[in-house]
XYZ file of C-alpha atoms in Angstrom:
784
model
C 23.499 3.817 -12.172
C 27.174 2.878 -11.830
C 28.315 -0.199 -13.791
C 30.049 -1.458 -10.659
C 26.787 -1.353 -8.675
C 24.949 -3.214 -11.453
C 27.676 -5.881 -11.385
C 27.780 -6.198 -7.578
C 23.979 -6.522 -7.358
C 24.053 -9.164 -10.139
C 21.879 -7.144 -12.495
C 23.678 -8.640 -15.527
C 22.992 -12.188 -14.279
C 19.318 -11.294 -13.969
C 19.375 -9.994 -17.574
C 20.815 -13.348 -18.735
C 17.715 -15.017 -17.281
C 15.470 -12.415 -18.910
C 17.010 -12.772 -22.379
C 16.060 -16.473 -22.466
C 12.443 -15.409 -23.044
C 12.871 -13.273 -26.193
C 11.401 -14.406 -29.518
C 13.960 -12.688 -31.757
C 17.233 -10.798 -31.824
C 15.106 -7.619 -31.666
C 14.163 -8.343 -28.056
C 17.696 -9.549 -27.296
C 19.156 -6.202 -28.390
C 16.650 -4.319 -26.213
C 17.614 -6.367 -23.149
C 21.350 -5.977 -23.795
C 20.877 -2.191 -23.708
C 18.492 -2.255 -20.732
C 19.446 -0.111 -17.716
C 17.307 1.146 -14.804
C 15.548 4.478 -15.314
C 15.097 7.241 -12.741
C 11.993 8.750 -14.376
C 8.962 7.758 -12.271
C 6.424 8.317 -15.090
C 8.463 6.301 -17.598
C 8.936 3.451 -15.105
C 5.199 3.448 -14.356
C 4.510 3.136 -18.102
C 6.981 0.241 -18.408
C 5.380 -1.520 -15.452
C 1.895 -1.140 -16.952
C 3.134 -2.548 -20.274
C 4.650 -5.562 -18.495
C 1.347 -6.042 -16.649
C -0.563 -6.043 -19.952
C 1.828 -8.644 -21.386
C 1.321 -10.839 -18.302
C -2.449 -10.358 -18.671
C -2.369 -11.561 -22.289
C -0.317 -14.626 -21.287
C -2.728 -15.348 -18.445
C -5.771 -15.155 -20.739
C -4.320 -16.707 -23.914
C -1.307 -18.675 -22.689
C 0.995 -17.304 -25.399
C 1.681 -14.439 -27.790
C 2.215 -15.170 -31.534
C 5.656 -13.630 -32.093
C 7.238 -16.332 -34.285
C 8.958 -15.512 -37.562
C 10.139 -12.029 -36.574
C 13.686 -11.011 -37.574
C 15.915 -7.981 -37.180
C 15.793 -6.809 -40.818
C 17.066 -3.277 -40.190
C 20.452 -3.878 -41.861
C 18.770 -5.380 -44.936
C 16.337 -2.452 -45.157
C 19.126 0.128 -44.969
C 21.066 -1.680 -47.725
C 17.946 -1.772 -49.914
C 17.471 1.947 -49.300
C 20.936 2.807 -50.702
C 20.468 0.617 -53.786
C 21.969 -2.687 -52.684
C 20.336 -5.949 -53.721
C 18.943 -8.342 -51.111
C 19.460 -12.071 -51.497
C 16.608 -14.552 -51.318
C 17.122 -15.320 -47.594
C 17.036 -11.651 -46.677
C 13.881 -11.076 -48.704
C 12.296 -14.103 -47.052
C 13.092 -12.616 -43.606
C 11.416 -9.353 -44.683
C 8.259 -11.243 -45.734
C 8.307 -13.359 -42.566
C 8.616 -10.244 -40.375
C 5.715 -8.567 -42.204
C 3.643 -11.712 -41.663
C 4.615 -11.935 -37.967
C 3.652 -8.310 -37.350
C 0.337 -8.748 -39.180
C -0.546 -11.871 -37.199
C 0.260 -10.196 -33.869
C -1.798 -7.129 -34.794
C -4.743 -9.392 -35.626
C -4.255 -11.243 -32.310
C -4.384 -8.014 -30.247
C -7.291 -6.576 -32.257
C -9.303 -9.729 -31.508
C -8.664 -9.360 -27.776
C -9.699 -5.694 -27.893
C -12.931 -6.679 -29.673
C -13.567 -9.086 -26.786
C -13.276 -6.046 -24.457
C -9.977 -7.076 -22.858
C -8.406 -3.859 -21.522
C -4.865 -3.647 -22.936
C -4.600 0.033 -23.976
C -0.795 0.145 -24.311
C -0.637 -2.921 -26.585
C -3.624 -1.615 -28.539
C -1.765 1.638 -29.158
C 1.428 -0.222 -30.138
C -0.181 -2.397 -32.823
C -1.859 0.630 -34.378
C 1.616 1.544 -35.667
C 2.084 -1.808 -37.479
C 1.382 -1.484 -41.226
C 0.470 -4.840 -42.861
C 2.287 -4.768 -46.223
C 0.216 -7.649 -47.611
C 1.064 -7.030 -51.295
C 4.811 -6.940 -50.642
C 4.627 -10.071 -48.497
C 2.621 -11.885 -51.206
C 5.039 -10.803 -53.947
C 8.030 -12.208 -52.033
C 6.280 -15.452 -51.048
C 5.220 -16.049 -54.683
C 8.838 -15.882 -55.782
C 10.746 -17.488 -52.886
C 9.946 -20.714 -51.043
C 10.343 -21.371 -47.299
C 13.931 -22.598 -47.837
C 14.994 -19.366 -49.507
C 15.042 -20.829 -53.035
C 13.657 -18.815 -55.944
C 10.638 -20.684 -57.347
C 10.232 -21.699 -61.030
C 6.977 -19.722 -60.989
C 8.804 -16.489 -60.165
C 8.788 -15.639 -63.903
C 7.956 -17.350 -67.234
C 11.569 -16.932 -68.383
C 12.898 -18.675 -65.289
C 10.451 -21.542 -65.764
C 11.648 -22.020 -69.369
C 15.334 -21.874 -68.430
C 14.959 -24.418 -65.646
C 13.071 -26.741 -67.980
C 16.017 -26.498 -70.409
C 18.522 -27.118 -67.614
C 16.715 -30.258 -66.496
C 16.544 -31.435 -70.108
C 20.299 -30.863 -70.695
C 21.192 -32.585 -67.419
C 19.045 -35.572 -68.347
C 20.680 -35.852 -71.793
C 24.212 -35.610 -70.390
C 23.547 -38.235 -67.720
C 22.026 -40.589 -70.305
C 25.077 -40.216 -72.587
C 27.563 -40.735 -69.744
C 25.685 -43.765 -68.432
C 26.048 -45.395 -71.852
C 29.788 -44.649 -71.733
C 30.201 -46.134 -68.237
C 28.355 -49.311 -69.271
C 30.337 -49.852 -72.462
C 33.771 -48.866 -71.089
C 33.625 -50.012 -67.469
C 37.094 -51.660 -67.683
C 38.659 -48.300 -68.539
C 37.059 -46.550 -65.559
C 38.239 -46.491 -61.950
C 34.591 -46.560 -60.900
C 31.315 -46.742 -62.832
C 29.980 -43.395 -61.593
C 29.194 -39.973 -62.984
C 30.560 -37.024 -60.991
C 31.020 -33.259 -61.335
C 34.170 -31.186 -61.575
C 34.156 -27.411 -62.219
C 30.365 -27.556 -62.636
C 30.728 -30.026 -65.557
C 29.776 -33.708 -65.721
C 32.817 -36.070 -65.872
C 33.747 -39.764 -65.488
C 36.753 -41.244 -63.558
C 39.119 -42.738 -66.187
C 42.217 -44.838 -65.491
C 45.467 -43.052 -66.426
C 46.431 -45.537 -69.123
C 43.117 -45.062 -71.003
C 43.092 -41.261 -71.090
C 43.387 -41.097 -74.891
C 40.530 -43.513 -75.453
C 37.854 -40.955 -74.556
C 39.163 -37.647 -75.862
C 37.586 -34.585 -74.340
C 38.856 -32.418 -71.474
C 40.674 -33.453 -68.279
C 39.293 -31.427 -65.340
C 40.991 -33.064 -62.351
C 42.998 -36.063 -61.177
C 43.192 -38.153 -58.016
C 45.926 -37.563 -55.444
C 47.819 -40.639 -56.675
C 47.503 -39.595 -60.317
C 46.073 -43.012 -61.248
C 42.605 -41.589 -62.018
C 41.748 -38.706 -64.318
C 38.323 -36.964 -64.271
C 37.554 -36.528 -67.954
C 34.689 -34.782 -69.706
C 34.267 -37.006 -72.795
C 34.200 -35.290 -76.183
C 30.699 -36.672 -76.732
C 29.200 -34.487 -73.962
C 31.356 -31.316 -74.247
C 28.770 -29.537 -76.409
C 25.919 -30.573 -74.123
C 27.851 -29.374 -71.042
C 28.458 -26.046 -72.790
C 24.720 -25.687 -73.443
C 23.991 -26.548 -69.807
C 26.551 -24.004 -68.594
C 25.024 -21.310 -70.771
C 21.502 -22.077 -69.490
C 22.684 -21.856 -65.892
C 24.261 -18.467 -66.507
C 20.966 -17.226 -67.929
C 19.161 -18.727 -64.923
C 21.431 -16.815 -62.523
C 20.828 -13.596 -64.464
C 17.068 -14.116 -64.325
C 17.184 -14.847 -60.594
C 19.250 -11.695 -60.057
C 16.671 -9.692 -62.030
C 13.819 -11.086 -59.894
C 15.649 -10.366 -56.618
C 16.491 -6.837 -57.789
C 12.844 -6.220 -58.634
C 11.717 -7.453 -55.215
C 14.401 -5.356 -53.527
C 13.064 -2.257 -55.303
C 9.605 -2.991 -53.881
C 11.097 -3.286 -50.391
C 13.021 -0.021 -50.859
C 9.751 1.812 -51.555
C 8.549 1.082 -47.981
C 11.803 1.191 -45.999
C 10.763 3.904 -43.516
C 7.430 2.267 -42.681
C 9.087 -1.148 -42.385
C 11.695 0.288 -40.013
C 8.876 1.660 -37.856
C 7.243 -1.785 -37.881
C 10.510 -3.323 -36.709
C 10.845 -0.786 -33.869
C 7.307 -1.607 -32.659
C 7.967 -5.347 -32.884
C 11.196 -4.904 -30.914
C 9.225 -3.189 -28.113
C 6.583 -5.926 -28.203
C 9.182 -8.731 -28.100
C 10.877 -7.029 -25.134
C 7.518 -6.491 -23.418
C 6.563 -10.172 -23.650
C 10.038 -11.272 -22.561
C 9.440 -9.268 -19.359
C 5.967 -10.817 -18.994
C 7.300 -14.375 -19.453
C 10.073 -13.687 -16.934
C 7.432 -12.395 -14.504
C 5.607 -15.713 -14.889
C 8.800 -17.663 -14.242
C 9.735 -15.821 -11.024
C 6.075 -15.444 -9.924
C 6.499 -11.691 -10.072
C 3.982 -8.948 -9.319
C 3.661 -5.325 -10.355
C 5.006 -3.161 -7.505
C 3.382 0.055 -6.323
C 5.848 2.832 -7.186
C 6.588 6.017 -5.257
C 9.091 8.840 -5.304
C 9.244 9.178 -1.514
C 11.965 6.626 -0.788
C 9.507 4.135 0.766
C 10.099 0.376 0.373
C 7.630 -2.213 1.634
C 8.315 -5.775 0.496
C 6.221 -8.793 1.496
C 7.717 -12.268 0.980
C 10.385 -10.899 -1.352
C 12.669 -13.466 -3.014
C 16.026 -13.160 -4.772
C 15.328 -14.099 -8.426
C 18.695 -15.839 -8.921
C 18.171 -18.309 -6.052
C 16.154 -21.434 -7.001
C 12.561 -21.331 -5.769
C 12.935 -24.428 -3.597
C 15.941 -22.901 -1.785
C 15.074 -19.211 -1.435
C 13.659 -17.951 1.880
C 11.199 -15.017 1.474
C 11.821 -11.873 3.523
C 9.651 -8.933 4.600
C 11.295 -5.506 4.456
C 10.051 -2.033 5.406
C 12.194 1.048 4.890
C 11.680 4.775 4.451
C 8.390 5.281 6.293
C 8.929 5.446 10.060
C 12.686 4.850 9.741
C 15.294 5.367 7.016
C 18.183 3.208 8.298
C 18.027 -0.566 8.771
C 20.900 -2.211 10.694
C 21.085 -5.993 10.132
C 23.159 -8.179 12.425
C 23.634 -11.933 12.514
C 26.104 -14.777 11.877
C 28.192 -15.304 8.757
C 26.436 -17.199 5.930
C 23.180 -16.292 7.656
C 21.696 -14.392 4.747
C 22.654 -10.786 5.552
C 24.361 -10.221 2.201
C 21.520 -11.970 0.333
C 19.086 -9.603 2.054
C 21.114 -6.585 0.873
C 21.304 -7.928 -2.675
C 17.585 -8.756 -2.702
C 16.659 -5.177 -1.737
C 19.138 -3.716 -4.241
C 18.344 -6.006 -7.182
C 14.563 -5.700 -6.750
C 14.968 -1.908 -6.755
C 16.911 -2.071 -10.040
C 14.369 -4.500 -11.528
C 11.430 -2.279 -10.594
C 13.179 0.753 -12.133
C 13.731 -1.293 -15.312
C 9.994 -1.953 -15.730
C 10.256 -5.548 -14.522
C 7.892 -7.192 -12.089
C 9.481 -8.242 -8.801
C 9.323 -11.633 -7.032
C 7.210 -10.524 -4.062
C 3.579 -10.554 -2.931
C 0.918 -8.240 -4.372
C 0.803 -4.673 -3.011
C 4.569 -4.628 -2.381
C 5.888 -1.095 -2.734
C 9.139 0.115 -4.307
C 10.743 3.548 -4.366
C 12.358 5.108 -7.429
C 15.872 6.292 -6.497
C 18.103 8.607 -8.480
C 21.120 6.558 -7.390
C 21.737 3.156 -5.843
C 25.113 2.692 -4.133
C 26.494 -0.583 -2.836
C 29.620 -1.652 -0.960
C 29.257 -5.416 -0.927
C 31.863 -8.184 -0.803
C 35.653 -8.160 -0.671
C 36.853 -6.297 -3.748
C 40.484 -6.109 -2.606
C 42.823 -5.124 -5.399
C 46.167 -6.970 -5.352
C 47.527 -4.814 -8.174
C 46.898 -1.673 -6.111
C 48.211 -3.336 -2.920
C 45.054 -2.338 -1.035
C 43.936 -4.161 2.124
C 40.337 -5.274 2.581
C 39.664 -2.271 4.814
C 41.325 0.146 2.396
C 39.387 -1.280 -0.536
C 36.052 -0.883 1.285
C 36.932 2.589 2.563
C 37.949 3.771 -0.937
C 34.562 2.668 -2.224
C 32.707 4.258 0.733
C 34.516 7.579 0.195
C 33.323 7.549 -3.414
C 29.764 6.854 -2.236
C 29.793 9.661 0.345
C 30.888 12.118 -2.375
C 27.648 11.495 -4.335
C 24.951 10.338 -1.885
C 21.877 12.531 -1.343
C 18.227 12.285 -0.237
C 17.295 10.446 -3.453
C 19.773 7.620 -2.869
C 19.618 4.042 -1.618
C 22.865 2.939 0.059
C 23.761 -0.688 0.838
C 26.720 -1.358 3.187
C 27.924 -4.937 3.757
C 29.960 -5.442 6.980
C 30.389 -1.716 7.483
C 33.687 -0.877 9.218
C 35.048 -4.428 8.954
C 38.710 -5.276 8.408
C 40.230 -3.041 11.108
C 40.363 -2.667 14.901
C 36.827 -3.479 16.221
C 36.623 -0.375 18.402
C 37.717 1.994 15.650
C 35.712 0.120 13.029
C 32.500 0.394 15.073
C 33.096 4.103 15.688
C 33.667 4.712 11.977
C 30.538 2.725 11.082
C 28.405 4.821 13.439
C 29.852 8.063 12.078
C 29.254 6.966 8.463
C 25.654 5.937 9.231
C 25.054 9.311 10.921
C 26.429 11.161 7.892
C 24.277 9.214 5.419
C 21.219 9.696 7.651
C 21.802 13.468 7.804
C 21.780 13.593 3.995
C 18.341 11.943 3.924
C 19.361 8.769 2.095
C 17.839 5.348 2.699
C 20.459 2.942 4.030
C 20.618 -0.780 4.793
C 23.801 -1.941 6.549
C 25.022 -5.296 7.857
C 27.528 -5.550 10.695
C 29.106 -7.799 13.310
C 29.753 -5.008 15.794
C 27.727 -5.207 19.004
C 28.000 -1.404 19.363
C 25.734 -1.032 16.318
C 23.050 -3.157 17.968
C 22.425 -0.258 20.317
C 22.727 2.320 17.531
C 19.133 1.888 16.346
C 17.789 2.201 19.914
C 19.529 5.518 20.445
C 19.036 7.098 17.018
C 15.754 8.325 15.613
C 15.058 6.993 12.132
C 17.035 3.764 12.601
C 15.787 0.230 13.274
C 17.486 -3.054 14.131
C 17.001 -6.291 12.235
C 18.682 -9.679 12.284
C 18.927 -12.957 10.443
C 17.655 -15.869 12.508
C 19.968 -18.710 13.605
C 18.749 -22.148 14.722
C 20.995 -23.279 17.576
C 19.479 -26.778 17.506
C 20.571 -27.468 13.929
C 23.608 -25.135 14.092
C 22.467 -23.486 10.865
C 20.870 -20.192 9.812
C 17.194 -20.129 8.817
C 17.787 -17.095 6.532
C 14.650 -15.438 7.939
C 14.848 -11.682 8.488
C 13.545 -10.453 11.851
C 12.684 -6.741 11.748
C 13.009 -4.882 15.059
C 15.239 -7.485 16.725
C 19.071 -7.176 16.764
C 21.164 -10.307 16.243
C 22.701 -11.949 19.284
C 25.869 -13.921 19.717
C 25.361 -17.678 19.537
C 28.977 -18.595 20.309
C 28.276 -20.145 23.732
C 25.204 -22.058 22.555
C 27.028 -23.408 19.479
C 30.078 -24.377 21.549
C 27.865 -26.239 24.028
C 26.107 -28.108 21.207
C 29.489 -29.083 19.772
C 30.586 -30.550 23.103
C 32.861 -27.879 24.617
C 33.437 -28.414 28.349
C 30.811 -26.544 30.446
C 33.536 -25.280 32.810
C 35.254 -23.503 29.949
C 31.939 -22.008 28.763
C 31.105 -20.706 32.260
C 34.600 -19.235 32.618
C 34.166 -17.499 29.266
C 30.826 -16.088 30.367
C 32.530 -14.608 33.400
C 34.768 -12.588 31.103
C 31.749 -10.770 29.643
C 30.392 -7.692 31.364
C 26.953 -7.806 32.959
C 25.773 -5.137 30.514
C 26.542 -7.356 27.533
C 24.832 -10.297 29.233
C 21.713 -8.218 29.849
C 21.692 -7.104 26.222
C 21.949 -10.712 24.993
C 19.123 -11.755 27.321
C 17.004 -8.870 26.093
C 17.611 -9.859 22.462
C 16.701 -13.463 23.223
C 13.480 -12.273 24.841
C 12.674 -10.081 21.830
C 13.206 -13.008 19.460
C 10.853 -15.234 21.468
C 8.260 -12.464 21.633
C 8.398 -11.875 17.900
C 8.107 -15.591 17.120
C 5.105 -15.832 19.444
C 3.519 -12.738 17.872
C 4.069 -14.136 14.385
C 2.398 -17.427 15.350
C -0.545 -15.606 16.931
C -0.857 -13.388 13.870
C -1.019 -16.432 11.592
C -3.702 -17.946 13.841
C -5.605 -14.655 13.812
C -5.512 -14.532 10.017
C -6.803 -18.100 9.879
C -9.680 -17.273 12.252
C -10.440 -14.133 10.301
C -10.680 -16.093 7.033
C -12.972 -18.599 8.734
C -15.152 -15.779 10.075
C -15.316 -14.152 6.645
C -16.424 -17.451 5.115
C -19.156 -17.809 7.765
C -20.251 -14.210 7.183
C -20.362 -14.701 3.411
C -22.387 -17.892 3.887
C -24.782 -16.082 6.240
C -25.203 -13.149 3.844
C -25.770 -15.542 0.922
C -28.479 -17.400 2.833
C -30.076 -14.130 3.888
C -30.114 -12.937 0.266
C -31.619 -16.270 -0.798
C -34.388 -15.906 1.832
C -35.074 -12.365 0.637
C -35.296 -13.567 -2.971
C -37.689 -16.357 -1.984
C -39.756 -13.877 0.028
C -39.894 -11.500 -2.956
C -41.006 -14.380 -5.207
C -43.776 -15.436 -2.794
C -44.998 -11.832 -2.464
C -44.939 -11.365 -6.227
C -46.986 -14.534 -6.704
C -49.450 -13.426 -4.012
C -49.789 -9.983 -5.603
C -50.411 -11.606 -8.985
C -53.182 -13.831 -7.584
C -54.716 -10.912 -5.685
C -54.698 -8.803 -8.829
C -56.415 -11.571 -10.791
C -59.038 -11.965 -8.006
C -59.727 -8.217 -7.961
C -60.072 -8.124 -11.748
C -62.528 -11.021 -11.561
C -64.486 -9.260 -8.767
C -64.644 -6.017 -10.724
C -65.923 -7.830 -13.781
C -68.592 -9.572 -11.710
C -69.579 -6.285 -10.046
C -69.890 -4.569 -13.410
C -72.060 -7.418 -14.642
C -74.339 -7.106 -11.585
C -74.674 -3.330 -11.971
C -75.422 -3.756 -15.648
C -78.167 -6.253 -14.833
C -79.642 -3.902 -12.182
C -79.769 -1.054 -14.642
C -81.363 -3.308 -17.257
C -83.977 -4.503 -14.749
C -84.728 -0.931 -13.682
C -85.061 0.176 -17.269
C -87.405 -2.659 -18.191
C -89.657 -2.365 -15.126
C -89.535 1.469 -15.292
C -89.924 1.458 -11.571
C -87.994 1.036 -8.408
C -86.301 -2.303 -8.109
C -88.052 -4.578 -5.660
C -86.502 -5.402 -2.310
C -85.933 -9.119 -2.968
C -84.118 -8.257 -6.234
C -81.786 -5.857 -4.376
C -81.090 -8.476 -1.741
C -80.249 -10.987 -4.427
C -77.899 -8.521 -6.194
C -76.189 -7.598 -2.862
C -75.580 -11.274 -2.200
C -73.975 -11.683 -5.622
C -71.711 -8.643 -4.950
C -70.569 -10.109 -1.649
C -69.789 -13.406 -3.361
C -67.760 -11.533 -6.007
C -65.553 -9.838 -3.372
C -62.099 -11.570 -3.413
C -61.260 -13.516 -0.258
C -57.608 -12.581 0.341
C -56.983 -14.163 3.699
C -53.648 -13.275 5.252
C -51.658 -16.059 6.801
C -51.697 -15.529 10.510
C -48.234 -15.258 11.978
C -47.602 -17.346 15.022
C -46.625 -14.673 17.446
C -43.439 -15.426 19.229
C -43.903 -13.979 22.647
C -40.723 -12.146 23.401
C -39.448 -11.709 26.869
C -39.555 -8.063 25.883
C -43.156 -7.993 27.199
C -41.634 -7.862 30.655
C -38.959 -5.338 29.639
C -39.344 -2.164 27.664
C -36.702 -2.512 24.940
C -34.238 0.386 24.740
C -31.152 1.315 22.672
C -28.142 -0.539 24.061
C -30.068 -3.653 25.180
C -28.511 -6.994 24.248
C -31.096 -9.052 22.374
C -31.427 -12.229 20.313
C -32.958 -12.171 16.827
C -35.119 -15.289 17.029
C -35.427 -15.948 13.267
C -31.604 -15.885 12.821
C -30.610 -17.332 16.194
C -27.938 -14.584 16.480
C -27.192 -12.164 19.321
C -26.801 -8.436 18.830
C -27.724 -5.125 20.418
C -30.334 -2.438 19.778
C -28.923 0.582 17.953
C -32.117 2.669 17.686
C -35.924 2.518 17.797
C -37.414 3.054 14.349
C -41.101 2.877 15.314
C -43.358 1.376 17.976
C -42.895 -2.106 16.559
C -39.497 -1.942 14.804
C -35.919 -1.588 16.022
C -32.553 -1.232 14.293
C -30.365 -4.144 15.439
C -26.600 -4.600 14.937
C -25.231 -8.152 14.649
C -21.457 -7.937 14.258
C -20.842 -5.456 11.420
C -24.339 -5.916 9.946
C -27.335 -3.685 10.739
C -30.956 -4.647 10.049
C -34.560 -3.700 10.851
C -36.300 -6.272 13.099
C -39.898 -6.467 14.354
C -40.363 -6.440 18.126
C -42.025 -9.886 17.982
C -38.801 -11.329 16.540
C -36.675 -10.078 19.474
C -35.802 -11.779 22.727
C -34.425 -9.613 25.546
C -31.165 -10.879 27.068
C -29.431 -8.222 29.167
C -29.021 -4.501 29.735
C -25.823 -2.664 30.796
C -26.145 -1.134 34.244
C -25.621 2.411 33.000
C -28.522 1.987 30.604
C -30.766 0.771 33.473
C -30.050 3.996 35.301
C -30.534 6.211 32.247
C -33.165 4.828 29.867
C -32.670 7.617 27.382
C -28.988 8.390 27.241
C -28.550 11.982 26.255
C -25.693 14.386 26.171
C -26.016 17.214 28.653
C -27.246 20.285 26.935
C -28.572 18.380 23.885
C -31.584 16.291 23.054
C -30.096 13.727 20.672
C -29.425 10.098 21.610
C -25.883 8.721 21.910
C -25.611 5.352 20.185
C -23.515 2.583 21.775
C -21.287 2.431 18.718
C -19.512 4.839 16.325
C -19.128 3.900 12.643
C -16.030 5.483 11.020
C -16.002 3.559 7.747
C -15.574 5.811 4.743
C -14.359 8.793 6.835
C -11.070 10.634 6.218
C -8.382 9.963 8.818
C -8.304 13.465 10.351
C -12.117 13.731 10.458
C -12.340 10.263 12.011
C -9.950 11.162 14.838
C -12.035 14.266 15.722
C -15.205 12.169 15.657
C -13.672 9.599 18.044
C -12.615 12.266 20.564
C -16.062 13.867 20.589
C -17.828 10.506 20.718
C -15.809 9.356 23.763
C -16.823 12.523 25.635
C -20.480 12.084 24.653
C -20.473 8.405 25.647
C -18.946 9.221 29.061
C -21.578 11.927 29.653
C -24.267 9.457 28.602
C -23.074 7.016 31.245
C -22.009 4.156 28.977
C -19.680 1.569 30.487
C -18.725 0.064 27.134
C -18.961 1.208 23.484
C -17.828 -0.015 20.054
C -15.834 1.867 17.404
C -16.253 0.375 13.924
C -13.290 1.274 11.699
C -13.190 -1.686 9.291
C -9.983 -3.296 7.958
C -8.965 -1.258 4.888
C -5.279 -0.320 4.867
C -5.062 -0.523 8.660
C -4.209 3.191 9.040
C -7.602 4.094 10.538
C -7.487 1.176 12.971
C -3.952 2.075 14.036
C -4.930 5.725 14.591
C -7.952 4.738 16.699
C -5.849 2.380 18.832
C -3.204 5.078 19.435
C -5.865 7.643 20.429
C -7.534 5.192 22.839
C -4.188 4.378 24.503
C -3.728 8.052 25.372
C -7.292 8.716 26.599
C -7.348 8.972 30.397
C -10.858 7.537 30.811
C -10.304 4.415 28.653
C -9.685 1.283 30.701
C -9.147 -1.123 27.790
C -9.520 -1.357 24.036
C -9.627 -4.725 22.309
C -10.750 -6.294 19.033
C -14.352 -7.470 19.019
C -15.316 -11.122 18.763
C -15.704 -12.855 15.392
C -19.500 -12.361 15.420
C -19.246 -8.690 16.422
C -17.009 -7.426 13.640
C -13.693 -9.022 14.577
C -10.600 -7.018 13.616
C -12.778 -4.325 12.041
C -14.424 -3.371 15.382
C -12.721 -2.164 18.585
C -14.601 -2.581 21.907
C -13.797 0.204 24.373
C -14.307 -0.170 28.148
C -14.302 2.940 30.328
C -12.803 3.242 33.830
């Protein structure tokens, strides 16, 4: 990507927002070097990593990345034999600890079966150098000071130092108390790392010793009295030994670090990737971003997209489609209406997606991966080069046209502006044609009315506009796809109080063609607003219907569960009764055999009668609850496929799909099919064609034609063939009305069905079914 394009589309400003979320300079360095990629597989990987980071934040609220430093310079110096100071060694230990803690954090999530494969793979590369970390922490405290416990020698030396310091202070305090008149101030201070007292000039010979400094006026001398010179010498010697011991300890620790330099460098690289990954995830949270669907086909589909640099309370979301049914989008509208913001939103979101960042748009938004993004936005007139606005833009456009191809996204702001309107419009059209011929995706803004008609006359181009509210005399910043912008000059002038006579005279100067075009645009705007309102209402009704359906299904499932429980209980009781009866029967038979054996003769009649009575009493009495038969009106009508009926137990209307047996039918209520007993059905009505032909059959075949066709789960091409054949069969069967169930899904199947029905010469109308009959997922077809 060109640096100029990144600057114009404010990519660097976006990176300044992103860098605020890093945990260390490791992540900062990654962001500073970040540029969009053109490799689809690599971008997909980056996007998945960002998604995993956002998932961790969503589940845990944070990621433990504190205490991580960029220690690469320190490691390289240790590798070549340099010695690290205590602060550098402390940063090494802190980074080891930070990496170990993060690895433990991710491992715990994996054990809890959270799917984060990319992070799991990353932390596998982190080696926890626990011994090295412990060795450094045992020698250096959190402030970077070497501890007394770092070595026995250091402990001894520091004990001596404290002892010498105590002795010197005690001696000097005695001197200050006994000779306070000779001192400028009764304090003990330090000069050249030696303890001294401030002596007045005239008493310098009273103390002896060494003069180390004097005040600016010369009236005070800082003297080390002879009485403490020896003690100061001993202290100085102990401090030198202390420094040597500290140097030895740091050198020893540095050697331990040097042994693991390569592995530590690998740890740092992994931690840099992780810091960068979570910076992207945190930024996604801030801008309410989502992972876009990526493609290499130049197709962009954004829903409620927002520019990330505009505050959330001010930004107006836009919907954009480009690269599917059309490759050129021509945006017209007033100045400050949001045309340039729309261009920058499309461009910046493309660069963000290709950088592995989530984009501020709704779920399922789709972004293309382009090899190049070109932009001619804003007035970049160069005074030094003495170029006019037009020349500056044209120089940039010439450079773009030299490089643009079918893998490019081109953004033109006010194409052809800055010169004669007629010539400028002609140039703009020619440039758009050239870019279109090369297969690039292009979004252009313009003021020229000639370009409003360009999209109507050129395949692959579509008009759009930014909305303007004449009542408030301000733009709404909403993007209207499919509607060109219209001039609001007369309406604005009228609102501002310009004389109506002048306005009417001005209107007379405009050709009737232009007037008709403006009227047409106004009509399109009203139509689109009305459609948008109806669509919102439809979505609301659909949600309400789905809630009712879910409630109905839940209640039905509950009834089924209760029924299963009752049946299970009944079966259990029946089984117990049968077991009891069998036991009783066996007892009776045993008694009979015993009686026969004892009497050695045929059992007498009265004994058999008594045994038979006992057997009858042992037989379980499993009385079935008699169902109160609901007499259906069906007794007067023979129910047939296609009849409209009411399922009495549910209180819902539906129609008969098929006869299963003498007493059971398959009924469809909305999108739900169920088996229903004839006693639970109430006849309502029968289509006239069905009255004439009780058994609707296709000529030349014996199979029944159902009054509906279910396409759910079918491939698009297969579904279209099925619809064509079904329409012919239904016509031959004499149906007046049928249903085609296609479901909601992506909407492609529904759209294909609607298009096919529009072209069919025997179809009178095709409309969405009612809320109880499948709603938007079912199309009702009426034949001529």
